[in-house]
mmCIF file of C-alpha atoms and ligand atoms in Angstrom:
data_model
loop_
_atom_site.group_PDB
_atom_site.id
_atom_site.type_symbol
_atom_site.label_atom_id
_atom_site.label_comp_id
_atom_site.label_asym_id
_atom_site.label_seq_id
_atom_site.Cartn_x
_atom_site.Cartn_y
_atom_site.Cartn_z
ATOM 1 C CA MET A 929 -15.160 -8.068 -9.329
ATOM 2 C CA VAL A 930 -11.693 -7.910 -7.477
ATOM 3 C CA LYS A 931 -10.126 -4.394 -7.101
ATOM 4 C CA ILE A 932 -6.646 -3.958 -7.036
ATOM 5 C CA LEU A 933 -4.878 -1.071 -5.310
ATOM 6 C CA ALA A 934 -1.425 0.358 -5.191
ATOM 7 C CA ILE A 935 -0.434 2.199 -2.117
ATOM 8 C CA ALA A 936 2.257 4.221 -3.320
ATOM 9 C CA ASN A 937 4.199 7.374 -2.686
ATOM 10 C CA GLN A 938 7.546 7.798 -3.601
ATOM 11 C CA LYS A 939 8.360 9.945 -0.324
ATOM 12 C CA GLY A 940 9.531 7.835 2.403
ATOM 13 C CA GLY A 941 7.638 7.728 5.864
ATOM 14 C CA VAL A 942 4.247 8.953 4.782
ATOM 15 C CA GLY A 943 2.295 6.017 6.000
ATOM 16 C CA LYS A 944 2.117 3.407 3.135
ATOM 17 C CA THR A 945 3.003 0.675 5.230
ATOM 18 C CA THR A 946 0.650 1.667 8.154
ATOM 19 C CA THR A 947 -2.189 1.998 5.575
ATOM 20 C CA SER A 948 -1.362 -1.178 3.997
ATOM 21 C CA ILE A 949 -1.527 -3.318 7.179
ATOM 22 C CA ASN A 950 -4.489 -1.572 8.973
ATOM 23 C CA LEU A 951 -6.680 -1.042 5.850
ATOM 24 C CA ALA A 952 -6.184 -4.852 5.079
ATOM 25 C CA ALA A 953 -6.872 -5.972 8.498
ATOM 26 C CA SER A 954 -10.158 -3.466 8.504
ATOM 27 C CA LEU A 955 -11.225 -4.905 5.081
ATOM 28 C CA VAL A 956 -11.007 -8.334 6.614
ATOM 29 C CA ASN A 957 -12.897 -7.178 9.548
ATOM 30 C CA ALA A 958 -15.961 -6.036 7.024
ATOM 31 C CA GLY A 959 -15.733 -9.673 5.944
ATOM 32 C CA LYS A 960 -13.708 -9.405 2.479
ATOM 33 C CA ARG A 961 -10.806 -11.683 1.313
ATOM 34 C CA ILE A 962 -7.759 -9.771 1.016
ATOM 35 C CA LEU A 963 -4.552 -10.251 -0.317
ATOM 36 C CA LEU A 964 -1.606 -8.029 0.720
ATOM 37 C CA ILE A 965 1.496 -7.723 -1.391
ATOM 38 C CA ASP A 966 4.745 -6.365 0.094
ATOM 39 C CA LEU A 967 6.561 -4.709 -2.696
ATOM 40 C CA ASP A 968 9.407 -3.177 -0.681
ATOM 41 C CA PRO A 969 12.775 -4.786 0.199
ATOM 42 C CA GLN A 970 12.533 -3.343 3.695
ATOM 43 C CA GLY A 971 9.851 -5.739 4.401
ATOM 44 C CA ASN A 972 7.927 -3.652 7.002
ATOM 45 C CA THR A 973 4.615 -5.019 5.956
ATOM 46 C CA THR A 974 5.968 -8.506 6.238
ATOM 47 C CA MET A 975 7.203 -7.879 9.688
ATOM 48 C CA GLY A 976 4.154 -5.702 10.651
ATOM 49 C CA SER A 977 2.043 -8.787 9.878
ATOM 50 C CA GLY A 978 3.961 -10.752 12.379
ATOM 51 C CA ILE A 979 6.057 -12.712 9.753
ATOM 52 C CA ASP A 980 9.950 -12.684 10.379
ATOM 53 C CA LYS A 981 11.243 -11.516 7.035
ATOM 54 C CA ARG A 982 14.659 -13.191 7.955
ATOM 55 C CA PHE A 983 13.312 -16.784 7.887
ATOM 56 C CA LEU A 984 11.711 -16.810 4.490
ATOM 57 C CA GLN A 985 12.774 -19.149 1.974
ATOM 58 C CA HIS A 986 10.630 -17.623 -0.955
ATOM 59 C CA THR A 987 9.432 -14.110 -1.207
ATOM 60 C CA ILE A 988 7.782 -11.977 -4.119
ATOM 61 C CA TYR A 989 11.434 -11.486 -5.040
ATOM 62 C CA HIS A 990 11.206 -15.328 -6.444
ATOM 63 C CA VAL A 991 7.805 -14.623 -8.081
ATOM 64 C CA LEU A 992 9.001 -11.532 -10.084
ATOM 65 C CA LEU A 993 11.963 -13.580 -11.141
ATOM 66 C CA GLY A 994 9.844 -16.380 -12.239
ATOM 67 C CA GLU A 995 11.311 -18.909 -9.836
ATOM 68 C CA GLN A 996 8.358 -19.358 -7.667
ATOM 69 C CA THR A 997 4.782 -19.250 -8.288
ATOM 70 C CA ILE A 998 2.709 -16.820 -6.380
ATOM 71 C CA ALA A 999 0.618 -19.479 -4.843
ATOM 72 C CA ASN A 1000 3.675 -21.071 -3.486
ATOM 73 C CA VAL A 1001 4.894 -17.945 -1.895
ATOM 74 C CA ARG A 1002 1.667 -16.898 -0.240
ATOM 75 C CA ILE A 1003 1.096 -17.077 3.543
ATOM 76 C CA SER A 1004 -2.229 -17.575 4.454
ATOM 77 C CA GLU A 1005 -1.996 -17.271 8.209
ATOM 78 C CA THR A 1006 -1.491 -13.761 9.708
ATOM 79 C CA LYS A 1007 -3.037 -12.293 12.794
ATOM 80 C CA GLY A 1008 -4.956 -9.948 10.656
ATOM 81 C CA ARG A 1009 -6.565 -12.647 8.799
ATOM 82 C CA TYR A 1010 -5.498 -11.445 5.476
ATOM 83 C CA HIS A 1011 -3.320 -13.406 2.916
ATOM 84 C CA LEU A 1012 0.303 -11.910 2.609
ATOM 85 C CA ILE A 1013 2.874 -12.402 -0.113
ATOM 86 C CA PRO A 1014 6.056 -11.281 1.746
ATOM 87 C CA ALA A 1015 9.348 -9.372 1.018
ATOM 88 C CA ASN A 1016 12.953 -8.957 2.469
ATOM 89 C CA GLN A 1017 16.065 -7.558 1.456
ATOM 90 C CA ASP A 1018 16.274 -10.201 -1.643
ATOM 91 C CA LEU A 1019 14.012 -8.173 -3.475
ATOM 92 C CA ALA A 1020 16.507 -5.110 -3.511
ATOM 93 C CA GLY A 1021 18.360 -7.025 -6.216
ATOM 94 C CA ALA A 1022 15.247 -7.550 -8.309
ATOM 95 C CA GLU A 1023 15.329 -4.329 -10.195
ATOM 96 C CA ILE A 1024 18.877 -5.011 -11.735
ATOM 97 C CA GLU A 1025 18.189 -8.763 -12.260
ATOM 98 C CA MET A 1026 14.760 -8.024 -14.031
ATOM 99 C CA VAL A 1027 16.387 -5.593 -16.501
ATOM 100 C CA GLY A 1028 17.058 -8.263 -19.071
ATOM 101 C CA LEU A 1029 13.775 -9.966 -18.650
ATOM 102 C CA GLU A 1030 11.032 -9.507 -21.061
ATOM 103 C CA HIS A 1031 7.781 -7.780 -19.930
ATOM 104 C CA ARG A 1032 9.630 -6.764 -16.782
ATOM 105 C CA GLU A 1033 6.931 -4.148 -15.879
ATOM 106 C CA THR A 1034 4.103 -6.649 -15.959
ATOM 107 C CA ARG A 1035 5.620 -9.492 -14.154
ATOM 108 C CA LEU A 1036 3.598 -9.003 -10.969
ATOM 109 C CA LYS A 1037 0.289 -8.330 -12.856
ATOM 110 C CA ASN A 1038 0.914 -11.832 -14.960
ATOM 111 C CA ALA A 1039 1.900 -13.715 -12.046
ATOM 112 C CA LEU A 1040 -1.100 -12.374 -10.119
ATOM 113 C CA GLN A 1041 -3.559 -13.996 -12.377
ATOM 114 C CA GLU A 1042 -3.049 -17.524 -10.915
ATOM 115 C CA ILE A 1043 -4.902 -16.611 -7.465
ATOM 116 C CA ILE A 1044 -6.756 -13.412 -8.351
ATOM 117 C CA THR A 1045 -10.167 -15.111 -8.106
ATOM 118 C CA ASP A 1046 -9.583 -15.892 -4.379
ATOM 119 C CA TYR A 1047 -9.873 -12.297 -3.337
ATOM 120 C CA ASP A 1048 -12.299 -9.303 -3.074
ATOM 121 C CA LEU A 1049 -9.357 -6.723 -2.849
ATOM 122 C CA VAL A 1050 -5.625 -6.777 -3.252
ATOM 123 C CA LEU A 1051 -3.596 -4.143 -1.532
ATOM 124 C CA MET A 1052 0.111 -3.609 -2.613
ATOM 125 C CA ASP A 1053 2.610 -1.841 -0.450
ATOM 126 C CA CYS A 1054 4.941 -0.078 -2.872
ATOM 127 C CA PRO A 1055 8.538 1.008 -1.886
ATOM 128 C CA PRO A 1056 9.336 4.839 -1.482
ATOM 129 C CA ALA A 1057 10.610 5.287 -4.948
ATOM 130 C CA LEU A 1058 9.396 5.383 -8.615
ATOM 131 C CA ASN A 1059 11.132 2.365 -9.445
ATOM 132 C CA LEU A 1060 10.783 -0.932 -11.278
ATOM 133 C CA LEU A 1061 9.086 -2.531 -8.339
ATOM 134 C CA THR A 1062 6.414 0.392 -7.879
ATOM 135 C CA LEU A 1063 6.117 0.321 -11.598
ATOM 136 C CA ASN A 1064 4.977 -3.419 -11.480
ATOM 137 C CA GLY A 1065 2.637 -2.263 -8.679
ATOM 138 C CA LEU A 1066 1.085 0.398 -10.676
ATOM 139 C CA CYS A 1067 0.863 -1.831 -13.935
ATOM 140 C CA ALA A 1068 -0.872 -4.486 -11.815
ATOM 141 C CA ALA A 1069 -3.306 -2.087 -10.255
ATOM 142 C CA HIS A 1070 -6.793 -0.620 -11.149
ATOM 143 C CA ALA A 1071 -6.049 2.187 -8.821
ATOM 144 C CA VAL A 1072 -3.523 4.010 -6.774
ATOM 145 C CA MET A 1073 -4.092 5.183 -3.440
ATOM 146 C CA ILE A 1074 -1.760 7.965 -2.127
ATOM 147 C CA PRO A 1075 -1.061 8.475 1.640
ATOM 148 C CA MET A 1076 0.580 11.435 2.397
ATOM 149 C CA GLN A 1077 1.613 13.945 5.138
ATOM 150 C CA CYS A 1078 0.134 17.438 4.880
ATOM 151 C CA GLU A 1079 3.557 19.247 4.760
ATOM 152 C CA TYR A 1080 4.839 21.702 2.357
ATOM 153 C CA PHE A 1081 7.016 19.348 0.319
ATOM 154 C CA ALA A 1082 4.293 16.910 0.045
ATOM 155 C CA LEU A 1083 2.501 18.814 -2.830
ATOM 156 C CA GLU A 1084 5.805 18.816 -4.769
ATOM 157 C CA GLY A 1085 6.333 15.401 -4.571
ATOM 158 C CA LEU A 1086 2.801 14.680 -5.624
ATOM 159 C CA SER A 1087 3.368 16.053 -9.127
ATOM 160 C CA ASP A 1088 6.010 13.443 -9.844
ATOM 161 C CA LEU A 1089 3.788 10.799 -8.559
ATOM 162 C CA VAL A 1090 1.148 12.111 -10.912
ATOM 163 C CA ASN A 1091 3.395 12.287 -14.009
ATOM 164 C CA THR A 1092 4.661 8.844 -13.367
ATOM 165 C CA ILE A 1093 0.733 7.699 -13.258
ATOM 166 C CA LYS A 1094 0.247 9.395 -16.543
ATOM 167 C CA ARG A 1095 3.208 7.570 -18.029
ATOM 168 C CA VAL A 1096 1.950 4.030 -16.703
ATOM 169 C CA ARG A 1097 -1.388 4.966 -18.456
ATOM 170 C CA SER A 1098 -0.034 5.983 -21.609
ATOM 171 C CA SER A 1099 2.399 2.947 -21.841
ATOM 172 C CA PHE A 1100 1.099 -0.150 -19.996
ATOM 173 C CA ASN A 1101 -2.257 0.408 -17.929
ATOM 174 C CA PRO A 1102 -4.520 2.880 -19.848
ATOM 175 C CA THR A 1103 -7.594 2.727 -17.322
ATOM 176 C CA LEU A 1104 -5.291 3.073 -14.048
ATOM 177 C CA LYS A 1105 -7.073 5.704 -11.691
ATOM 178 C CA ILE A 1106 -6.107 7.726 -8.629
ATOM 179 C CA GLU A 1107 -8.351 6.013 -6.343
ATOM 180 C CA GLY A 1108 -7.765 8.706 -3.680
ATOM 181 C CA LEU A 1109 -5.380 10.854 -1.555
ATOM 182 C CA LEU A 1110 -5.331 10.023 2.050
ATOM 183 C CA ARG A 1111 -4.177 12.348 4.753
ATOM 184 C CA THR A 1112 -2.093 10.463 7.406
ATOM 185 C CA MET A 1113 -0.481 11.294 10.673
ATOM 186 C CA PHE A 1114 -2.735 14.628 10.783
ATOM 187 C CA ASP A 1115 -2.464 16.757 13.685
ATOM 188 C CA PRO A 1116 -5.427 19.438 13.529
ATOM 189 C CA ARG A 1117 -3.481 21.880 15.700
ATOM 190 C CA ASN A 1118 -0.951 22.092 13.160
ATOM 191 C CA ILE A 1119 -1.715 25.454 11.011
ATOM 192 C CA LEU A 1120 0.590 24.052 8.005
ATOM 193 C CA ALA A 1121 -1.257 20.756 7.936
ATOM 194 C CA LYS A 1122 -4.633 22.702 7.717
ATOM 195 C CA GLN A 1123 -3.365 24.801 5.035
ATOM 196 C CA VAL A 1124 -1.893 22.108 3.082
ATOM 197 C CA SER A 1125 -5.100 19.937 3.544
ATOM 198 C CA ASP A 1126 -7.279 22.595 2.248
ATOM 199 C CA GLN A 1127 -4.934 23.046 -0.763
ATOM 200 C CA LEU A 1128 -5.223 19.305 -1.299
ATOM 201 C CA GLN A 1129 -8.950 19.637 -1.332
ATOM 202 C CA GLN A 1130 -8.714 22.541 -3.797
ATOM 203 C CA HIS A 1131 -6.901 20.676 -6.006
ATOM 204 C CA PHE A 1132 -8.000 17.281 -5.970
ATOM 205 C CA GLY A 1133 -11.667 17.752 -4.626
ATOM 206 C CA LYS A 1134 -13.462 14.338 -4.344
ATOM 207 C CA LYS A 1135 -10.289 12.400 -4.935
ATOM 208 C CA VAL A 1136 -9.194 13.370 -1.259
ATOM 209 C CA TYR A 1137 -10.859 10.738 1.333
ATOM 210 C CA GLN A 1138 -12.956 12.150 3.898
ATOM 211 C CA THR A 1139 -11.504 9.759 6.238
ATOM 212 C CA VAL A 1140 -8.266 11.640 8.021
ATOM 213 C CA ILE A 1141 -5.772 9.219 9.553
ATOM 214 C CA PRO A 1142 -4.683 11.188 13.067
ATOM 215 C CA ARG A 1143 -1.278 10.866 14.494
ATOM 216 C CA ASN A 1144 -1.837 8.222 16.895
ATOM 217 C CA ILE A 1145 0.914 6.289 19.135
ATOM 218 C CA ARG A 1146 -1.093 2.957 18.918
ATOM 219 C CA LEU A 1147 -0.697 3.083 15.030
ATOM 220 C CA ALA A 1148 3.069 3.302 15.572
ATOM 221 C CA GLU A 1149 3.259 0.749 18.363
ATOM 222 C CA ALA A 1150 1.299 -2.264 16.775
ATOM 223 C CA PRO A 1151 3.983 -3.252 13.942
ATOM 224 C CA GLY A 1152 6.157 -4.055 17.001
ATOM 225 C CA PHE A 1153 3.752 -6.714 18.148
ATOM 226 C CA GLY A 1154 3.359 -7.833 14.547
ATOM 227 C CA LEU A 1155 -0.262 -6.960 14.748
ATOM 228 C CA PRO A 1156 -2.658 -4.509 12.834
ATOM 229 C CA VAL A 1157 -4.002 -1.846 15.266
ATOM 230 C CA LEU A 1158 -7.307 -3.473 15.369
ATOM 231 C CA LEU A 1159 -5.951 -6.338 17.338
ATOM 232 C CA HIS A 1160 -3.661 -4.206 19.438
ATOM 233 C CA ASP A 1161 -6.259 -1.387 20.564
ATOM 234 C CA LYS A 1162 -9.222 -1.328 18.754
ATOM 235 C CA HIS A 1163 -10.778 1.532 20.650
ATOM 236 C CA SER A 1164 -7.784 3.651 19.771
ATOM 237 C CA LYS A 1165 -8.469 6.588 17.244
ATOM 238 C CA GLY A 1166 -6.025 5.058 14.879
ATOM 239 C CA ALA A 1167 -8.213 1.708 14.663
ATOM 240 C CA GLN A 1168 -11.306 3.779 14.223
ATOM 241 C CA ALA A 1169 -9.851 5.731 11.411
ATOM 242 C CA TYR A 1170 -8.565 2.863 9.541
ATOM 243 C CA LEU A 1171 -12.179 1.166 9.914
ATOM 244 C CA ASP A 1172 -13.811 4.209 8.424
ATOM 245 C CA LEU A 1173 -11.231 4.125 5.836
ATOM 246 C CA ALA A 1174 -12.204 0.620 5.124
ATOM 247 C CA LYS A 1175 -15.909 1.691 4.818
ATOM 248 C CA GLU A 1176 -15.165 4.446 2.433
ATOM 249 C CA VAL A 1177 -13.142 2.217 0.170
ATOM 250 C CA LEU A 1178 -15.962 -0.419 -0.166
ATOM 251 C CA ASN A 1179 -18.691 2.521 -0.737
ATOM 252 C CA ALA A 1180 -16.495 3.712 -3.552
ATOM 253 C CA ALA A 1181 -16.171 0.099 -4.937
ATOM 254 C CA ALA A 1182 -19.936 -0.454 -4.662
HETATM 255 P P1 ATP B 2260 8.709 3.875 3.749
HETATM 256 O O1 ATP B 2260 8.650 5.119 2.733
HETATM 257 O O2 ATP B 2260 10.049 3.894 4.513
HETATM 258 O O3 ATP B 2260 8.098 2.510 3.220
HETATM 259 P P2 ATP B 2260 5.852 4.380 4.719
HETATM 260 O O4 ATP B 2260 5.652 5.377 3.983
HETATM 261 O O5 ATP B 2260 5.565 2.912 4.488
HETATM 262 O O6 ATP B 2260 7.362 4.377 4.929
HETATM 263 P P3 ATP B 2260 5.221 3.879 7.623
HETATM 264 O O7 ATP B 2260 6.160 3.053 7.725
HETATM 265 O O8 ATP B 2260 3.928 3.444 7.553
HETATM 266 O O9 ATP B 2260 5.392 4.757 6.235
HETATM 267 O O10 ATP B 2260 5.345 4.940 8.659
HETATM 268 C C1 ATP B 2260 6.476 5.876 9.066
HETATM 269 C C2 ATP B 2260 6.556 6.051 10.476
HETATM 270 O O11 ATP B 2260 5.566 6.505 11.141
HETATM 271 C C3 ATP B 2260 6.548 4.427 11.250
HETATM 272 O O12 ATP B 2260 7.235 4.531 12.311
HETATM 273 C C4 ATP B 2260 5.005 4.395 11.505
HETATM 274 O O13 ATP B 2260 4.756 3.582 12.676
HETATM 275 C C5 ATP B 2260 4.769 5.858 11.946
HETATM 276 N N1 ATP B 2260 3.317 6.052 11.627
HETATM 277 C C6 ATP B 2260 2.634 5.952 10.305
HETATM 278 N N2 ATP B 2260 1.560 6.354 10.729
HETATM 279 C C7 ATP B 2260 1.293 6.926 11.719
HETATM 280 C C8 ATP B 2260 0.113 7.401 12.528
HETATM 281 N N3 ATP B 2260 -0.965 7.899 12.001
HETATM 282 N N4 ATP B 2260 0.288 7.855 13.762
HETATM 283 C C9 ATP B 2260 1.786 7.573 14.359
HETATM 284 N N5 ATP B 2260 2.619 6.996 13.834
HETATM 285 C C10 ATP B 2260 2.421 6.558 12.568
HETATM 286 MG MG1 MG B 2261 6.692 1.331 3.940
#
């Protein structure tokens, strides 16, 4: 059965997009059929997949507004060999334009049904906000993956996200799970990072992925080439970490 994962954290710059692109490519590498949905008007997942967001006629925006089917918007050729539903700045207007529409929280979920059987996993890169776009991601998902940096305020932000997930459960998506918390940009020499990481494990136990994503320059460089790190430098620590994460995700799904 297909598994649909929202990659979400309302905190900015924690590695959502880096995780979306590299987990997608690593899952393809493991032989899986993957759809990656860019739900962020910044369009970083789109650009990082080698698709120029400035020249797109149709994007996820048109799908959410009901102007295009998701099949028409899908890009089936990326270097990472996953399929992409792209986004760009147009999406910034969607929130206001969707306010008057029916079922505004479940428009993505409904649109996805058309193509869902083409995939083993669907990943959604959410924007850094608990807004209607993220809500569409959470309503469409089976589970949430939460990338986070091990910093002091990370834990505080986490409780807002967990509360939002609880609200989504009670209103729209009763079986929504937290798939796991992913420690990103980790530097083991940083004492605070280690302390926060220990606290995370105390609070969330097995919900914390064993795989830790290290801070790695190759991961930061790769989107500039429109490539997942696997194709930029597959021997890098960053590439190996996302391959490990893909294994962990697949084991959890099995
Ligand atoms: P936003 O909230 O703006 O959407 P995000 O959560 O998607 O941000 P990313 O864009 O993935 O975060 O990462 C933020 C920045 O940190 C980017 O410049 C990215 O290249 C860099 N980065 C992410 N992960 C790593 C890592 N493990 N090592 C080094 N740099 C990283
Ligand atoms: Mg992002």
